[in-house]
Amino acid sequence: MFFHFWILSKYIKAWRQFFDVTILLTIAGVTLGVAVLMVAMSSFSGFETTLKRAIIEAVGDVAIYKRNGKIDKIDSLEKQLKPFMSSVEEKLYFLGQESLVASNGKIAAIFLQGVEKEKTASVLNLKNRITQGQNVWTVREGDIPPAYVGKDLLKKMNLKIGDTFKIVLPRTTASSSSDLNPTMKTFYVVAAVDLGKYDFNSRFIFVDLPIVQELLGTKNISGIRVKLKNSDRAEAWAKRVQEKLGWSYSVMDWRQTNRNYFSAIEYEKQVIFFIVLVIVVAAGFNVITSLFVTILKRYRDISLFKTLGARPWDIGLLFCLHGLLLGAVGTSLGLFIGWLLCVSFEWAQTIFPILPPDIYRLSFIATEMRSGDLLAICGATMTICFFSTLIPALRGARLSPIEGLKYE
């Protein structure tokens, strides 16, 4: 094996002959394929991670609801959850209600969430989601409570930080559950929040839990949002809790709330990988071409090696190493260029509105280069380059010494 690397190093030192136009085009083809693969995989992985983070920080790792109505026996539920609390970092009571918001002559349907204000930072990460305003829960003069409003809803309603607006909540009368007696409450915008997903930013408003309970005339809650110590174990934890609580409760982890969406991303990622891999396959044909050209140029050298006792296996291995070297150089350059493109893509999103949030549901995608994706890209590229070297290597190994020396 040392002999083969020694011979190859001699060719590389004569770089003007080694890196001719054919070989440079071959390396360029591999580089392009790897760079495009890396950008595609990083974008899909980043999209999945961004969506996951947005969902977790809006609804928690796991949400526990009562199937028929609100949760009234909170103490009983707490006792049932006690055996599972070792995996829980924090939990948050909430009361949600479909409502209407009215301001500046405009009306919009929203989802009002009453939350425990002391726990919003640890469960929903609301503090770090603020784009404008302050993280305070101060009640204004005139008994006007604060509200955290999704940034797209704020824009839709032409509201600014400090502006007041009214929320209308449907409420049944004491005499009949079919009769409505709407209640209305004035709030002021204390902060605009970016929840990472257009659906959330255009509908969600967060206020203090007791205020919503008072408006709805109840002490009950809609459910509990749970923040786990490890978000990746949310599905297993939710299944165990669901078995304990029974059918009367619904326990949903963050993935279950958008299962079809995440499954579609996984399938699309695999399809895009194989589609873009065609570029690398095309580069593999360039490897075959460049090696055949190299064989034609090295007829004399191959004949001399065989005359001096080199076996066909040695010649074949030499050309395999030659092709793999081209693949390794192209892969390395492709990874570097792909990384530059990923960084440029993130930078461009901060300046230009590349992703319409009302279509893609996300306004910003952070690219993520996962080790598994990088291994798959490098492994697939080097495998294609290896098989591309076999035919030229066999051709070079079968060359007769007489063919290369008969004109010398």
CSV table of C-alpha atoms in Angstrom, one decimal:
chain,number,residue,atom,x,y,z
A,1,MET,CA,0.0,0.0,0.0
A,2,PHE,CA,2.9,2.4,0.7
A,3,PHE,CA,4.1,1.9,-2.9
A,4,HIS,CA,0.7,3.1,-4.3
A,5,PHE,CA,0.7,6.2,-2.1
A,6,TRP,CA,4.3,6.9,-3.0
A,7,ILE,CA,3.6,6.8,-6.7
A,8,LEU,CA,0.4,8.9,-6.3
A,9,SER,CA,2.4,11.5,-4.4
A,10,LYS,CA,4.9,11.7,-7.2
A,11,TYR,CA,2.1,12.5,-9.7
A,12,ILE,CA,0.6,15.1,-7.3
A,13,LYS,CA,4.0,16.9,-7.0
A,14,ALA,CA,4.0,17.3,-10.7
A,15,TRP,CA,0.8,19.4,-10.2
A,16,ARG,CA,0.8,21.0,-13.6
A,17,GLN,CA,0.3,17.6,-15.2
A,18,PHE,CA,-1.9,16.2,-12.5
A,19,PHE,CA,-4.4,19.0,-12.2
A,20,ASP,CA,-5.3,19.4,-15.9
A,21,VAL,CA,-8.6,20.8,-17.2
A,22,THR,CA,-10.4,17.4,-17.1
A,23,ILE,CA,-9.5,16.8,-13.5
A,24,LEU,CA,-10.4,20.3,-12.5
A,25,LEU,CA,-13.9,19.9,-14.1
A,26,THR,CA,-14.3,16.6,-12.3
A,27,ILE,CA,-13.5,18.2,-8.9
A,28,ALA,CA,-15.8,21.1,-9.7
A,29,GLY,CA,-18.7,18.7,-10.4
A,30,VAL,CA,-18.2,16.8,-7.1
A,31,THR,CA,-17.9,20.2,-5.3
A,32,LEU,CA,-21.1,21.5,-6.8
A,33,GLY,CA,-23.0,18.3,-5.9
A,34,VAL,CA,-21.8,18.2,-2.3
A,35,ALA,CA,-22.4,21.9,-1.8
A,36,VAL,CA,-26.0,21.7,-3.0
A,37,LEU,CA,-26.6,18.6,-1.0
A,38,MET,CA,-25.3,20.2,2.1
A,39,VAL,CA,-27.5,23.3,1.6
A,40,ALA,CA,-30.6,21.2,1.0
A,41,MET,CA,-30.1,19.0,4.0
A,42,SER,CA,-29.2,21.8,6.3
A,43,SER,CA,-32.2,23.8,5.2
A,44,PHE,CA,-34.6,20.9,5.8
A,45,SER,CA,-33.0,20.1,9.2
A,46,GLY,CA,-33.1,23.8,10.2
A,47,PHE,CA,-36.7,24.1,9.1
A,48,GLU,CA,-37.6,21.0,11.3
A,49,THR,CA,-35.7,22.4,14.3
A,50,THR,CA,-37.1,25.9,13.9
A,51,LEU,CA,-40.7,24.5,13.7
A,52,LYS,CA,-40.0,22.2,16.7
A,53,ARG,CA,-38.7,25.1,18.8
A,54,ALA,CA,-41.6,27.3,17.8
A,55,ILE,CA,-44.2,24.7,18.8
A,56,ILE,CA,-42.6,23.8,22.1
A,57,GLU,CA,-42.2,27.4,23.1
A,58,ALA,CA,-45.9,28.1,22.2
A,59,VAL,CA,-47.6,25.0,23.6
A,60,GLY,CA,-44.9,23.3,25.7
A,61,ASP,CA,-43.4,19.8,25.4
A,62,VAL,CA,-46.6,18.2,26.4
A,63,ALA,CA,-50.1,19.5,26.9
A,64,ILE,CA,-52.7,17.8,29.0
A,65,TYR,CA,-56.4,18.6,28.3
A,66,LYS,CA,-59.7,17.2,29.6
A,67,ARG,CA,-61.7,15.8,26.7
A,68,ASN,CA,-65.1,17.1,27.8
A,69,GLY,CA,-64.8,20.6,29.1
A,70,LYS,CA,-62.4,22.2,31.5
A,71,ILE,CA,-60.3,20.7,34.3
A,72,ASP,CA,-62.1,21.2,37.6
A,73,LYS,CA,-60.4,18.7,39.9
A,74,ILE,CA,-56.9,20.1,39.7
A,75,ASP,CA,-55.7,18.5,43.0
A,76,SER,CA,-56.8,15.1,41.9
A,77,LEU,CA,-55.0,15.5,38.6
A,78,GLU,CA,-51.8,16.6,40.4
A,79,LYS,CA,-51.8,13.5,42.5
A,80,GLN,CA,-52.1,11.3,39.4
A,81,LEU,CA,-49.2,13.2,37.8
A,82,LYS,CA,-46.9,13.0,40.9
A,83,PRO,CA,-45.2,9.7,39.8
A,84,PHE,CA,-44.1,11.3,36.5
A,85,MET,CA,-42.8,14.6,37.9
A,86,SER,CA,-39.2,13.5,38.1
A,87,SER,CA,-38.8,14.2,34.4
A,88,VAL,CA,-40.6,17.5,34.5
A,89,GLU,CA,-38.7,20.8,34.7
A,90,GLU,CA,-41.8,23.0,35.1
A,91,LYS,CA,-45.6,23.0,34.5
A,92,LEU,CA,-48.0,25.8,33.7
A,93,TYR,CA,-51.7,26.1,34.1
A,94,PHE,CA,-53.5,27.8,31.2
A,95,LEU,CA,-57.1,28.7,30.2
A,96,GLY,CA,-57.6,29.2,26.5
A,97,GLN,CA,-60.6,30.7,24.7
A,98,GLU,CA,-61.4,31.6,21.1
A,99,SER,CA,-62.3,35.3,21.2
A,100,LEU,CA,-62.5,38.5,19.2
A,101,VAL,CA,-60.2,41.5,19.3
A,102,ALA,CA,-61.4,44.9,18.3
A,103,SER,CA,-59.3,48.0,17.8
A,104,ASN,CA,-59.0,50.9,15.3
A,105,GLY,CA,-62.2,49.8,13.6
A,106,LYS,CA,-60.9,46.3,12.9
A,107,ILE,CA,-62.0,42.9,14.3
A,108,ALA,CA,-60.0,39.7,14.2
A,109,ALA,CA,-60.5,36.2,15.6
A,110,ILE,CA,-57.8,35.3,18.2
A,111,PHE,CA,-57.0,32.6,20.7
A,112,LEU,CA,-56.7,34.2,24.1
A,113,GLN,CA,-54.5,32.3,26.6
A,114,GLY,CA,-54.6,33.0,30.3
A,115,VAL,CA,-51.3,31.8,31.7
A,116,GLU,CA,-49.5,31.8,35.1
A,117,LYS,CA,-47.3,34.8,34.6
A,118,GLU,CA,-44.6,33.6,36.9
A,119,LYS,CA,-43.9,30.5,34.8
A,120,THR,CA,-44.1,31.9,31.3
A,121,ALA,CA,-40.4,32.3,31.0
A,122,SER,CA,-39.5,28.8,32.0
A,123,VAL,CA,-42.2,26.9,30.1
A,124,LEU,CA,-43.0,29.1,27.1
A,125,ASN,CA,-39.8,31.1,26.9
A,126,LEU,CA,-42.0,34.2,26.4
A,127,LYS,CA,-39.3,36.5,27.7
A,128,ASN,CA,-36.9,35.7,24.9
A,129,ARG,CA,-39.6,35.9,22.2
A,130,ILE,CA,-40.2,39.6,22.8
A,131,THR,CA,-39.4,41.7,19.7
A,132,GLN,CA,-40.8,45.0,21.0
A,133,GLY,CA,-41.8,46.2,24.5
A,134,GLN,CA,-41.0,45.0,27.9
A,135,ASN,CA,-41.4,41.8,29.9
A,136,VAL,CA,-43.6,43.2,32.7
A,137,TRP,CA,-47.0,42.3,34.0
A,138,THR,CA,-47.8,45.8,35.4
A,139,VAL,CA,-51.5,46.8,35.5
A,140,ARG,CA,-52.1,50.3,34.2
A,141,GLU,CA,-54.0,53.0,35.9
A,142,GLY,CA,-57.7,52.4,35.3
A,143,ASP,CA,-57.3,48.7,36.0
A,144,ILE,CA,-56.1,47.9,32.5
A,145,PRO,CA,-54.1,44.7,32.4
A,146,PRO,CA,-51.1,44.0,30.1
A,147,ALA,CA,-51.2,41.6,27.1
A,148,TYR,CA,-48.5,39.9,25.1
A,149,VAL,CA,-49.6,40.0,21.4
A,150,GLY,CA,-48.3,38.1,18.4
A,151,LYS,CA,-46.3,40.4,16.2
A,152,ASP,CA,-48.3,39.7,13.0
A,153,LEU,CA,-51.6,40.2,14.9
A,154,LEU,CA,-50.2,43.5,16.1
A,155,LYS,CA,-49.4,44.6,12.5
A,156,LYS,CA,-52.8,43.4,11.3
A,157,MET,CA,-54.7,45.5,13.9
A,158,ASN,CA,-52.4,48.6,13.5
A,159,LEU,CA,-51.4,48.4,17.2
A,160,LYS,CA,-48.3,49.8,18.8
A,161,ILE,CA,-46.7,49.2,22.2
A,162,GLY,CA,-48.8,50.9,24.8
A,163,ASP,CA,-52.0,51.0,22.7
A,164,THR,CA,-55.2,49.7,24.2
A,165,PHE,CA,-57.7,47.2,22.6
A,166,LYS,CA,-60.8,45.3,23.6
A,167,ILE,CA,-61.3,41.5,23.7
A,168,VAL,CA,-64.7,40.1,23.5
A,169,LEU,CA,-65.2,36.6,25.1
A,170,PRO,CA,-68.3,34.4,24.5
A,171,ARG,CA,-69.9,33.4,27.8
A,172,THR,CA,-73.0,31.4,28.5
A,173,THR,CA,-75.7,32.6,30.8
A,174,ALA,CA,-76.5,31.0,34.1
A,175,SER,CA,-79.9,29.9,32.9
A,176,SER,CA,-79.0,28.2,29.7
A,177,SER,CA,-75.8,27.0,28.1
A,178,SER,CA,-77.1,27.8,24.7
A,179,ASP,CA,-77.6,31.5,25.4
A,180,LEU,CA,-74.6,33.8,25.1
A,181,ASN,CA,-73.8,36.7,27.3
A,182,PRO,CA,-70.5,38.1,25.8
A,183,THR,CA,-68.1,39.9,28.2
A,184,MET,CA,-65.6,42.5,27.1
A,185,LYS,CA,-62.3,43.6,28.6
A,186,THR,CA,-59.8,46.3,27.7
A,187,PHE,CA,-56.1,45.4,27.6
A,188,TYR,CA,-52.9,47.3,26.6
A,189,VAL,CA,-50.1,46.0,24.5
A,190,VAL,CA,-47.1,45.5,26.8
A,191,ALA,CA,-45.0,43.6,24.3
A,192,ALA,CA,-45.0,42.1,20.8
A,193,VAL,CA,-43.8,38.5,20.7
A,194,ASP,CA,-42.4,36.4,17.8
A,195,LEU,CA,-43.5,32.8,18.5
A,196,GLY,CA,-41.7,31.5,15.4
A,197,LYS,CA,-44.8,30.4,13.5
A,198,TYR,CA,-47.1,32.6,11.5
A,199,ASP,CA,-50.3,30.8,12.8
A,200,PHE,CA,-49.2,31.6,16.3
A,201,ASN,CA,-48.1,35.2,15.6
A,202,SER,CA,-51.3,36.1,13.9
A,203,ARG,CA,-53.7,34.7,16.6
A,204,PHE,CA,-52.1,34.3,20.0
A,205,ILE,CA,-52.6,36.8,22.9
A,206,PHE,CA,-51.2,36.0,26.4
A,207,VAL,CA,-52.7,37.5,29.5
A,208,ASP,CA,-52.6,36.7,33.2
A,209,LEU,CA,-54.6,33.6,34.1
A,210,PRO,CA,-56.9,35.0,36.8
A,211,ILE,CA,-58.2,37.7,34.4
A,212,VAL,CA,-59.5,35.1,31.9
A,213,GLN,CA,-60.9,33.1,34.7
A,214,GLU,CA,-62.8,36.1,36.0
A,215,LEU,CA,-64.1,37.0,32.5
A,216,LEU,CA,-65.3,33.5,32.0
A,217,GLY,CA,-66.7,33.2,35.5
A,218,THR,CA,-64.8,30.0,36.3
A,219,LYS,CA,-61.9,28.8,38.5
A,220,ASN,CA,-61.2,25.9,36.1
A,221,ILE,CA,-58.4,25.6,33.6
A,222,SER,CA,-58.2,24.3,30.0
A,223,GLY,CA,-55.1,22.2,30.7
A,224,ILE,CA,-51.5,22.0,31.8
A,225,ARG,CA,-48.5,22.7,29.7
A,226,VAL,CA,-45.4,20.7,30.7
A,227,LYS,CA,-41.8,21.6,30.1
A,228,LEU,CA,-39.7,18.4,30.3
A,229,LYS,CA,-36.0,18.1,31.1
A,230,ASN,CA,-35.5,16.4,27.7
A,231,SER,CA,-37.9,17.4,24.9
A,232,ASP,CA,-36.9,14.4,22.8
A,233,ARG,CA,-38.6,12.1,25.4
A,234,ALA,CA,-41.9,14.0,25.2
A,235,GLU,CA,-43.6,11.3,23.2
A,236,ALA,CA,-42.7,8.4,25.5
A,237,TRP,CA,-43.6,10.5,28.6
A,238,ALA,CA,-47.0,11.5,27.1
A,239,LYS,CA,-47.8,7.9,26.4
A,240,ARG,CA,-47.2,6.8,30.0
A,241,VAL,CA,-49.2,9.7,31.4
A,242,GLN,CA,-52.1,9.0,28.9
A,243,GLU,CA,-52.2,5.3,30.2
A,244,LYS,CA,-52.4,6.6,33.7
A,245,LEU,CA,-55.0,9.3,33.2
A,246,GLY,CA,-57.3,7.2,30.9
A,247,TRP,CA,-59.6,8.3,28.2
A,248,SER,CA,-61.1,11.3,30.0
A,249,TYR,CA,-57.9,13.2,29.4
A,250,SER,CA,-56.0,13.9,26.2
A,251,VAL,CA,-52.2,14.0,26.5
A,252,MET,CA,-50.4,15.4,23.4
A,253,ASP,CA,-46.7,15.9,22.9
A,254,TRP,CA,-45.2,18.6,20.7
A,255,ARG,CA,-44.8,16.3,17.7
A,256,GLN,CA,-48.3,14.9,17.9
A,257,THR,CA,-49.8,18.4,17.4
A,258,ASN,CA,-48.2,18.6,14.0
A,259,ARG,CA,-47.4,14.9,13.2
A,260,ASN,CA,-48.4,15.1,9.5
A,261,TYR,CA,-46.2,18.2,9.1
A,262,PHE,CA,-43.1,16.6,10.6
A,263,SER,CA,-43.7,13.4,8.6
A,264,ALA,CA,-43.9,15.3,5.4
A,265,ILE,CA,-40.7,17.1,6.2
A,266,GLU,CA,-38.9,13.8,6.8
A,267,TYR,CA,-40.1,12.3,3.5
A,268,GLU,CA,-39.4,15.5,1.5
A,269,LYS,CA,-35.9,15.6,3.0
A,270,GLN,CA,-35.2,12.0,1.8
A,271,VAL,CA,-36.6,12.7,-1.7
A,272,ILE,CA,-34.6,15.9,-2.1
A,273,PHE,CA,-31.4,14.0,-1.0
A,274,PHE,CA,-31.8,11.5,-3.8
A,275,ILE,CA,-32.8,14.1,-6.4
A,276,VAL,CA,-29.8,16.3,-5.7
A,277,LEU,CA,-27.5,13.2,-5.5
A,278,VAL,CA,-28.0,13.0,-9.3
A,279,ILE,CA,-25.5,15.9,-9.5
A,280,VAL,CA,-22.9,13.8,-7.7
A,281,VAL,CA,-23.7,10.8,-10.0
A,282,ALA,CA,-23.1,13.1,-13.0
A,283,ALA,CA,-19.8,14.1,-11.4
A,284,GLY,CA,-19.0,10.4,-11.1
A,285,PHE,CA,-19.1,10.1,-14.9
A,286,ASN,CA,-16.6,12.9,-15.0
A,287,VAL,CA,-14.4,10.8,-12.7
A,288,ILE,CA,-14.6,8.0,-15.2
A,289,THR,CA,-13.7,10.3,-18.1
A,290,SER,CA,-10.8,11.9,-16.3
A,291,LEU,CA,-9.3,8.6,-15.3
A,292,PHE,CA,-9.6,7.2,-18.9
A,293,VAL,CA,-7.8,10.3,-20.0
A,294,THR,CA,-5.2,9.8,-17.4
A,295,ILE,CA,-4.7,6.2,-18.5
A,296,LEU,CA,-4.1,7.3,-22.1
A,297,LYS,CA,-1.5,9.8,-20.8
A,298,ARG,CA,0.2,7.3,-18.6
A,299,TYR,CA,0.4,4.3,-21.0
A,300,ARG,CA,4.2,4.5,-20.9
A,301,ASP,CA,4.3,4.8,-17.1
A,302,ILE,CA,1.9,1.8,-16.6
A,303,SER,CA,4.0,-0.3,-19.0
A,304,LEU,CA,7.2,0.5,-17.1
A,305,PHE,CA,5.6,-0.4,-13.8
A,306,LYS,CA,4.5,-3.7,-15.2
A,307,THR,CA,7.9,-4.4,-16.7
A,308,LEU,CA,9.4,-3.7,-13.3
A,309,GLY,CA,7.1,-6.3,-11.7
A,310,ALA,CA,3.9,-4.4,-10.7
A,311,ARG,CA,0.9,-6.6,-10.7
A,312,PRO,CA,-2.4,-5.7,-12.4
A,313,TRP,CA,-3.9,-5.4,-8.9
A,314,ASP,CA,-1.3,-2.7,-8.1
A,315,ILE,CA,-2.2,-0.7,-11.2
A,316,GLY,CA,-5.9,-1.0,-10.5
A,317,LEU,CA,-5.5,0.1,-6.9
A,318,LEU,CA,-3.4,3.1,-8.0
A,319,PHE,CA,-6.2,4.4,-10.2
A,320,CYS,CA,-8.8,3.7,-7.5
A,321,LEU,CA,-6.8,5.9,-5.1
A,322,HIS,CA,-6.5,8.5,-7.8
A,323,GLY,CA,-10.3,8.6,-8.3
A,324,LEU,CA,-10.9,8.6,-4.5
A,325,LEU,CA,-8.5,11.5,-4.1
A,326,LEU,CA,-10.5,13.5,-6.6
A,327,GLY,CA,-13.7,12.7,-4.7
A,328,ALA,CA,-12.1,13.6,-1.4
A,329,VAL,CA,-10.9,17.0,-2.7
A,330,GLY,CA,-14.3,17.7,-4.2
A,331,THR,CA,-16.1,16.7,-1.1
A,332,SER,CA,-13.9,18.9,1.1
A,333,LEU,CA,-14.4,21.9,-1.1
A,334,GLY,CA,-18.1,21.2,-1.4
A,335,LEU,CA,-18.5,21.1,2.4
A,336,PHE,CA,-16.7,24.4,2.8
A,337,ILE,CA,-18.7,26.1,0.0
A,338,GLY,CA,-21.9,24.6,1.4
A,339,TRP,CA,-21.2,26.0,4.8
A,340,LEU,CA,-20.6,29.5,3.2
A,341,LEU,CA,-23.9,29.2,1.4
A,342,CYS,CA,-25.7,28.2,4.6
A,343,VAL,CA,-24.3,31.2,6.4
A,344,SER,CA,-25.2,33.5,3.5
A,345,PHE,CA,-28.7,32.2,3.5
A,346,GLU,CA,-29.2,33.0,7.1
A,347,TRP,CA,-27.7,36.4,6.6
A,348,ALA,CA,-29.9,37.1,3.6
A,349,GLN,CA,-33.0,36.3,5.6
A,350,THR,CA,-32.3,39.2,8.0
A,351,ILE,CA,-32.2,41.7,5.1
A,352,PHE,CA,-34.6,40.3,2.5
A,353,PRO,CA,-38.0,38.7,3.1
A,354,ILE,CA,-37.1,35.4,1.4
A,355,LEU,CA,-39.8,33.4,3.1
A,356,PRO,CA,-43.4,34.7,3.0
A,357,PRO,CA,-44.6,33.8,6.5
A,358,ASP,CA,-48.2,33.4,5.4
A,359,ILE,CA,-47.2,30.7,3.0
A,360,TYR,CA,-44.3,28.9,4.8
A,361,ARG,CA,-45.7,29.5,8.3
A,362,LEU,CA,-42.1,30.5,9.3
A,363,SER,CA,-40.5,33.8,8.7
A,364,PHE,CA,-36.9,32.7,9.4
A,365,ILE,CA,-35.1,29.3,9.1
A,366,ALA,CA,-31.8,28.7,10.8
A,367,THR,CA,-29.8,26.2,8.9
A,368,GLU,CA,-28.6,23.2,10.9
A,369,MET,CA,-25.7,20.9,9.9
A,370,ARG,CA,-26.4,17.6,11.5
A,371,SER,CA,-23.6,15.0,11.8
A,372,GLY,CA,-25.9,12.3,10.4
A,373,ASP,CA,-26.6,14.4,7.3
A,374,LEU,CA,-22.9,15.2,6.8
A,375,LEU,CA,-22.0,11.5,7.1
A,376,ALA,CA,-24.7,10.6,4.6
A,377,ILE,CA,-23.4,13.2,2.1
A,378,CYS,CA,-19.7,12.3,2.4
A,379,GLY,CA,-20.5,8.5,2.4
A,380,ALA,CA,-22.7,8.7,-0.7
A,381,THR,CA,-20.2,10.9,-2.6
A,382,MET,CA,-17.2,8.8,-1.8
A,383,THR,CA,-19.1,5.6,-2.7
A,384,ILE,CA,-20.1,7.0,-6.1
A,385,CYS,CA,-16.6,8.1,-6.7
A,386,PHE,CA,-15.2,4.7,-5.8
A,387,PHE,CA,-17.6,2.8,-8.1
A,388,SER,CA,-16.7,5.4,-10.8
A,389,THR,CA,-13.1,4.4,-10.6
A,390,LEU,CA,-13.6,0.6,-11.1
A,391,ILE,CA,-14.0,0.6,-14.9
A,392,PRO,CA,-11.0,2.8,-15.6
A,393,ALA,CA,-9.0,1.0,-13.0
A,394,LEU,CA,-9.7,-2.4,-14.6
A,395,ARG,CA,-8.9,-1.0,-18.0
A,396,GLY,CA,-5.5,0.3,-16.7
A,397,ALA,CA,-4.8,-3.0,-14.9
A,398,ARG,CA,-5.4,-5.0,-18.1
A,399,LEU,CA,-3.1,-2.9,-20.2
A,400,SER,CA,-0.3,-4.9,-21.9
A,401,PRO,CA,3.3,-3.6,-21.3
A,402,ILE,CA,4.0,-4.0,-25.0
A,403,GLU,CA,1.2,-1.5,-25.9
A,404,GLY,CA,2.8,1.3,-23.9
A,405,LEU,CA,6.5,0.6,-25.0
A,406,LYS,CA,6.2,-0.4,-28.6
A,407,TYR,CA,6.7,3.2,-29.8
A,408,GLU,CA,9.5,4.0,-27.4
